[in-house]
Amino acid sequence: MRVAHVSDPHFGRIACEHVEQALLECIVRNRCDMVLVTGDLTQRARVSEFKDAGLFLNRLPVPYLVIPGNHDVHAWWHRPDLRLFNPLKRYKKMISEEIEPMISQREYAILGLNSAHGLTIKGGRCTSGHLRKIREFFSQQSSHTFKILAIHHPISLVKSFNIRDVARRGNQVLDVAAQSGVDVICAGHWHLSHVSCSDINGSHVHLSIAGTVTSDRWRPPQMGLNSWNLIVKSSEGVDIQVHQYQKKTRTFNKLS
């Protein structure tokens, strides 16, 4: 199983004209089985940006699963009523009615959670309902099934990054995911790529945080870098590789 984990394309703020095509070619070159998009498809949830995001999704060479991010909710200054009562109206109309999609196959199972809400500015929130959904969904899977949980906001801090922006109740999500046998938790939001593995109560949980794949909204210490993560499940275990965009060659290449 080979999953392309991409995040935060931010249509409306694309870094350069070649980066999207380079991503599509790299997905094909790495023989990905599917693409997992963890939110922030748009910059300001504008109709034109959602149209561009939809065209991008339609160009993907393999099936995909997508969840919204905080930039995909209606802006406060445009329609505060929609921000409060129907924040993902355009996302549902132009991308997907399903904001918490799931895929269950014999070989793999993926659950997406929506952590983006209209009552927050940019922060994420997990709920008790999310905890129940994690337990119920993954309890139905075989012990041999490759299990992935997808959420836009990271659920735990990374010591090497001076960022405190994590989803509320994220630690509870991490504990329940570990108890439920989740192999990989995928997130975005920070525009920084990070890969790690934690031992939580005897369970190994891999963390895949993907950087911004196509936008110019970079953050230090990864300024000027677009990237995505390749998740590979084999008989030897789980391997997560970061692929960075090289402007000179106009290609995404695996970091050594």
Short mmCIF file of C-alpha atoms in Angstrom, two decimals:
data_model
loop_
_atom_site.label_atom_id
_atom_site.label_comp_id
_atom_site.label_asym_id
_atom_site.label_seq_id
_atom_site.Cartn_x
_atom_site.Cartn_y
_atom_site.Cartn_z
CA MET A 1 0.00 0.00 0.00
CA ARG A 2 1.43 3.36 -1.09
CA VAL A 3 -0.39 6.52 -0.01
CA ALA A 4 0.47 10.04 -1.14
CA HIS A 5 -0.22 12.30 1.84
CA VAL A 6 -0.57 15.88 0.59
CA SER A 7 -1.83 18.89 2.50
CA ASP A 8 -2.44 22.62 2.38
CA PRO A 9 -2.32 23.30 -1.37
CA HIS A 10 -3.99 26.69 -0.74
CA PHE A 11 -5.33 27.37 -4.22
CA GLY A 12 -5.24 31.13 -4.55
CA ARG A 13 -1.64 31.21 -3.31
CA ILE A 14 0.14 28.74 -5.60
CA ALA A 15 3.93 29.07 -5.38
CA CYS A 16 4.77 28.59 -9.05
CA GLU A 17 3.19 27.39 -12.26
CA HIS A 18 5.06 24.07 -12.44
CA VAL A 19 4.62 22.73 -8.91
CA GLU A 20 1.17 21.16 -9.44
CA GLN A 21 2.23 19.23 -12.53
CA ALA A 22 5.39 18.09 -10.76
CA LEU A 23 3.27 16.71 -7.93
CA LEU A 24 1.02 14.75 -10.31
CA GLU A 25 4.04 13.28 -12.09
CA CYS A 26 5.68 12.30 -8.80
CA ILE A 27 2.54 10.51 -7.61
CA VAL A 28 2.59 8.44 -10.79
CA ARG A 29 6.34 7.84 -10.58
CA ASN A 30 6.02 6.51 -7.04
CA ARG A 31 3.15 4.14 -8.00
CA CYS A 32 0.81 5.52 -5.35
CA ASP A 33 -2.40 3.59 -4.77
CA MET A 34 -4.31 6.61 -3.51
CA VAL A 35 -3.97 10.24 -2.41
CA LEU A 36 -4.94 11.54 1.03
CA VAL A 37 -5.52 15.32 1.16
CA THR A 38 -5.61 16.74 4.70
CA GLY A 39 -7.29 20.08 4.17
CA ASP A 40 -6.80 23.75 3.34
CA LEU A 41 -7.53 23.30 -0.34
CA THR A 42 -8.18 27.04 -0.61
CA GLN A 43 -6.71 30.28 0.68
CA ARG A 44 -9.92 32.19 1.43
CA ALA A 45 -12.71 29.72 0.56
CA ARG A 46 -13.52 31.70 -2.58
CA VAL A 47 -15.57 30.12 -5.38
CA SER A 48 -12.67 30.48 -7.85
CA GLU A 49 -10.30 28.77 -5.44
CA PHE A 50 -12.66 25.86 -4.89
CA LYS A 51 -13.00 25.52 -8.67
CA ASP A 52 -9.22 25.28 -9.01
CA ALA A 53 -9.08 22.77 -6.14
CA GLY A 54 -11.78 20.67 -7.80
CA LEU A 55 -9.87 20.65 -11.08
CA PHE A 56 -6.77 19.52 -9.20
CA LEU A 57 -8.61 16.66 -7.52
CA ASN A 58 -10.05 15.58 -10.86
CA ARG A 59 -6.54 15.45 -12.31
CA LEU A 60 -5.26 13.05 -9.67
CA PRO A 61 -4.29 9.77 -11.36
CA VAL A 62 -5.55 7.57 -8.51
CA PRO A 63 -8.51 7.60 -6.08
CA TYR A 64 -8.40 10.17 -3.29
CA LEU A 65 -9.85 10.93 0.12
CA VAL A 66 -10.12 14.59 1.15
CA ILE A 67 -11.05 16.45 4.33
CA PRO A 68 -11.49 20.19 4.91
CA GLY A 69 -9.17 22.58 6.75
CA ASN A 70 -9.71 25.86 8.56
CA HIS A 71 -9.07 27.88 5.37
CA ASP A 72 -11.94 26.05 3.68
CA VAL A 73 -14.56 27.60 5.98
CA HIS A 74 -16.38 30.84 5.09
CA ALA A 75 -14.57 34.05 6.01
CA TRP A 76 -15.88 36.05 9.00
CA TRP A 77 -15.89 39.35 7.07
CA HIS A 78 -17.87 38.02 4.10
CA ARG A 79 -20.79 36.07 5.48
CA PRO A 80 -20.67 35.85 9.31
CA ASP A 81 -23.99 33.98 9.27
CA LEU A 82 -22.52 31.21 7.13
CA ARG A 83 -19.34 31.20 9.19
CA LEU A 84 -21.42 30.43 12.28
CA PHE A 85 -24.15 28.17 10.92
CA ASN A 86 -22.89 26.63 7.68
CA PRO A 87 -19.13 27.27 7.51
CA LEU A 88 -18.37 24.55 4.95
CA LYS A 89 -21.22 25.33 2.55
CA ARG A 90 -18.95 25.96 -0.44
CA TYR A 91 -16.71 23.01 0.38
CA LYS A 92 -19.73 20.69 0.47
CA LYS A 93 -21.11 22.09 -2.77
CA MET A 94 -17.88 22.16 -4.79
CA ILE A 95 -15.62 19.48 -3.25
CA SER A 96 -17.56 16.89 -1.27
CA GLU A 97 -20.75 16.60 0.78
CA GLU A 98 -18.88 14.22 3.07
CA ILE A 99 -16.64 16.16 5.47
CA GLU A 100 -15.65 13.07 7.49
CA PRO A 101 -15.13 10.42 4.80
CA MET A 102 -14.07 6.86 5.42
CA ILE A 103 -12.79 4.00 3.31
CA SER A 104 -12.83 0.40 4.47
CA GLN A 105 -11.15 -2.28 2.38
CA ARG A 106 -9.63 -5.61 3.31
CA GLU A 107 -6.09 -4.25 3.04
CA TYR A 108 -6.58 -0.75 4.47
CA ALA A 109 -9.01 1.48 6.34
CA ILE A 110 -8.91 5.30 6.40
CA LEU A 111 -11.02 7.58 8.58
CA GLY A 112 -11.11 11.33 8.06
CA LEU A 113 -12.15 13.74 10.82
CA ASN A 114 -13.15 17.38 10.44
CA SER A 115 -11.33 19.55 12.99
CA ALA A 116 -12.21 22.86 11.23
CA HIS A 117 -15.11 24.78 12.75
CA GLY A 118 -16.63 28.19 12.15
CA LEU A 119 -16.41 29.27 15.79
CA THR A 120 -12.60 29.25 15.77
CA ILE A 121 -10.21 31.55 13.93
CA LYS A 122 -7.68 29.00 12.79
CA GLY A 123 -7.48 26.50 15.61
CA GLY A 124 -8.88 23.00 15.48
CA ARG A 125 -11.24 21.15 17.78
CA CYS A 126 -11.88 17.47 18.34
CA THR A 127 -15.03 16.25 20.01
CA SER A 128 -16.29 13.33 22.07
CA GLY A 129 -18.10 12.26 18.92
CA HIS A 130 -14.75 11.98 17.15
CA LEU A 131 -13.46 9.70 19.91
CA ARG A 132 -16.50 7.44 19.51
CA LYS A 133 -16.14 7.41 15.74
CA ILE A 134 -12.48 6.35 15.98
CA ARG A 135 -13.33 3.50 18.33
CA GLU A 136 -16.31 2.29 16.33
CA PHE A 137 -14.72 2.52 12.88
CA PHE A 138 -11.41 0.86 13.65
CA SER A 139 -12.95 -1.79 15.92
CA GLN A 140 -14.70 -3.11 12.79
CA GLN A 141 -11.39 -3.66 10.98
CA SER A 142 -9.23 -6.76 10.93
CA SER A 143 -6.08 -6.75 13.02
CA HIS A 144 -4.12 -7.09 9.76
CA THR A 145 -5.73 -4.05 8.12
CA PHE A 146 -3.52 -0.98 7.58
CA LYS A 147 -5.26 1.76 9.59
CA ILE A 148 -4.89 5.50 8.90
CA LEU A 149 -6.51 8.42 10.72
CA ALA A 150 -6.61 11.76 8.86
CA ILE A 151 -7.20 15.16 10.47
CA HIS A 152 -6.22 18.66 9.37
CA HIS A 153 -4.86 19.98 12.68
CA PRO A 154 -1.96 18.17 14.36
CA ILE A 155 -3.01 16.60 17.64
CA SER A 156 0.28 16.79 19.54
CA LEU A 157 3.24 19.12 19.84
CA VAL A 158 6.59 18.57 18.12
CA LYS A 159 9.55 19.62 20.26
CA SER A 160 11.63 20.83 17.31
CA PHE A 161 8.91 23.27 16.19
CA ASN A 162 8.04 26.35 18.23
CA ILE A 163 4.34 25.96 17.46
CA ARG A 164 1.55 25.57 20.03
CA ASP A 165 -1.30 25.31 17.53
CA VAL A 166 -2.74 21.83 18.06
CA ALA A 167 -6.31 20.58 18.03
CA ARG A 168 -8.17 20.80 21.30
CA ARG A 169 -8.57 17.33 22.85
CA GLY A 170 -5.82 16.17 20.54
CA ASN A 171 -4.13 14.13 23.27
CA GLN A 172 -7.35 12.19 23.77
CA VAL A 173 -7.53 11.50 20.04
CA LEU A 174 -3.95 10.22 20.13
CA ASP A 175 -4.69 7.89 23.06
CA VAL A 176 -7.87 6.51 21.52
CA ALA A 177 -6.18 6.07 18.13
CA ALA A 178 -3.40 4.08 19.77
CA GLN A 179 -5.91 1.94 21.65
CA SER A 180 -7.76 1.34 18.37
CA GLY A 181 -4.69 0.06 16.55
CA VAL A 182 -4.20 3.05 14.23
CA ASP A 183 -0.91 2.74 12.35
CA VAL A 184 -0.55 6.29 10.99
CA ILE A 185 -2.06 9.65 11.94
CA CYS A 186 -1.91 12.18 9.08
CA ALA A 187 -2.21 15.94 9.55
CA GLY A 188 -1.19 19.23 7.96
CA HIS A 189 -1.92 22.85 8.95
CA TRP A 190 1.58 23.82 10.12
CA HIS A 191 3.10 24.02 6.62
CA LEU A 192 6.02 22.05 8.02
CA SER A 193 6.87 18.44 7.21
CA HIS A 194 7.53 16.11 10.12
CA VAL A 195 7.66 12.33 10.46
CA SER A 196 7.97 10.42 13.73
CA CYS A 197 6.91 7.26 15.52
CA SER A 198 5.71 7.07 19.13
CA ASP A 199 5.23 4.16 21.50
CA ILE A 200 1.93 4.82 23.28
CA ASN A 201 1.01 2.21 25.86
CA GLY A 202 2.77 -0.45 23.82
CA SER A 203 1.31 0.60 20.46
CA HIS A 204 3.48 2.08 17.71
CA VAL A 205 1.78 5.07 16.08
CA HIS A 206 3.42 6.87 13.16
CA LEU A 207 2.85 10.60 12.73
CA SER A 208 2.84 12.08 9.24
CA ILE A 209 2.61 15.87 9.14
CA ALA A 210 2.76 17.13 5.57
CA GLY A 211 4.03 20.57 4.58
CA THR A 212 2.27 22.88 2.17
CA VAL A 213 2.38 20.99 -1.10
CA THR A 214 1.89 23.79 -3.64
CA SER A 215 1.54 27.19 -1.94
CA ASP A 216 3.93 30.02 -1.11
CA ARG A 217 2.74 30.19 2.51
CA TRP A 218 5.94 28.74 3.96
CA ARG A 219 7.04 28.78 7.58
CA PRO A 220 10.49 28.74 9.14
CA PRO A 221 12.57 26.65 9.39
CA GLN A 222 11.27 25.30 6.04
CA MET A 223 10.98 28.57 4.12
CA GLY A 224 10.70 28.17 0.37
CA LEU A 225 9.97 24.45 0.58
CA ASN A 226 6.96 22.62 -0.82
CA SER A 227 6.62 18.97 0.14
CA TRP A 228 4.42 15.92 0.52
CA ASN A 229 4.80 12.58 2.32
CA LEU A 230 4.80 9.12 0.79
CA ILE A 231 3.47 6.47 3.20
CA VAL A 232 4.55 2.94 2.33
CA LYS A 233 3.13 -0.12 4.09
CA SER A 234 4.98 -3.37 3.39
CA SER A 235 5.66 -6.67 5.10
CA GLU A 236 8.58 -4.95 6.81
CA GLY A 237 6.41 -2.28 8.41
CA VAL A 238 5.63 1.38 7.74
CA ASP A 239 8.00 3.81 6.03
CA ILE A 240 7.18 7.52 5.54
CA GLN A 241 9.28 9.50 3.08
CA VAL A 242 9.29 13.28 2.59
CA HIS A 243 9.41 14.52 -1.01
CA GLN A 244 10.48 18.15 -1.57
CA TYR A 245 10.05 20.31 -4.63
CA GLN A 246 13.22 21.37 -6.45
CA LYS A 247 12.73 24.55 -8.47
CA LYS A 248 15.77 23.98 -10.68
CA THR A 249 14.62 20.58 -11.91
CA ARG A 250 10.88 21.26 -11.46
CA THR A 251 10.49 17.90 -9.71
CA PHE A 252 9.64 16.53 -6.30
CA ASN A 253 12.49 14.40 -4.95
CA LYS A 254 12.75 12.16 -1.91
CA LEU A 255 14.88 13.50 0.92
CA SER A 256 17.83 11.25 1.67
#
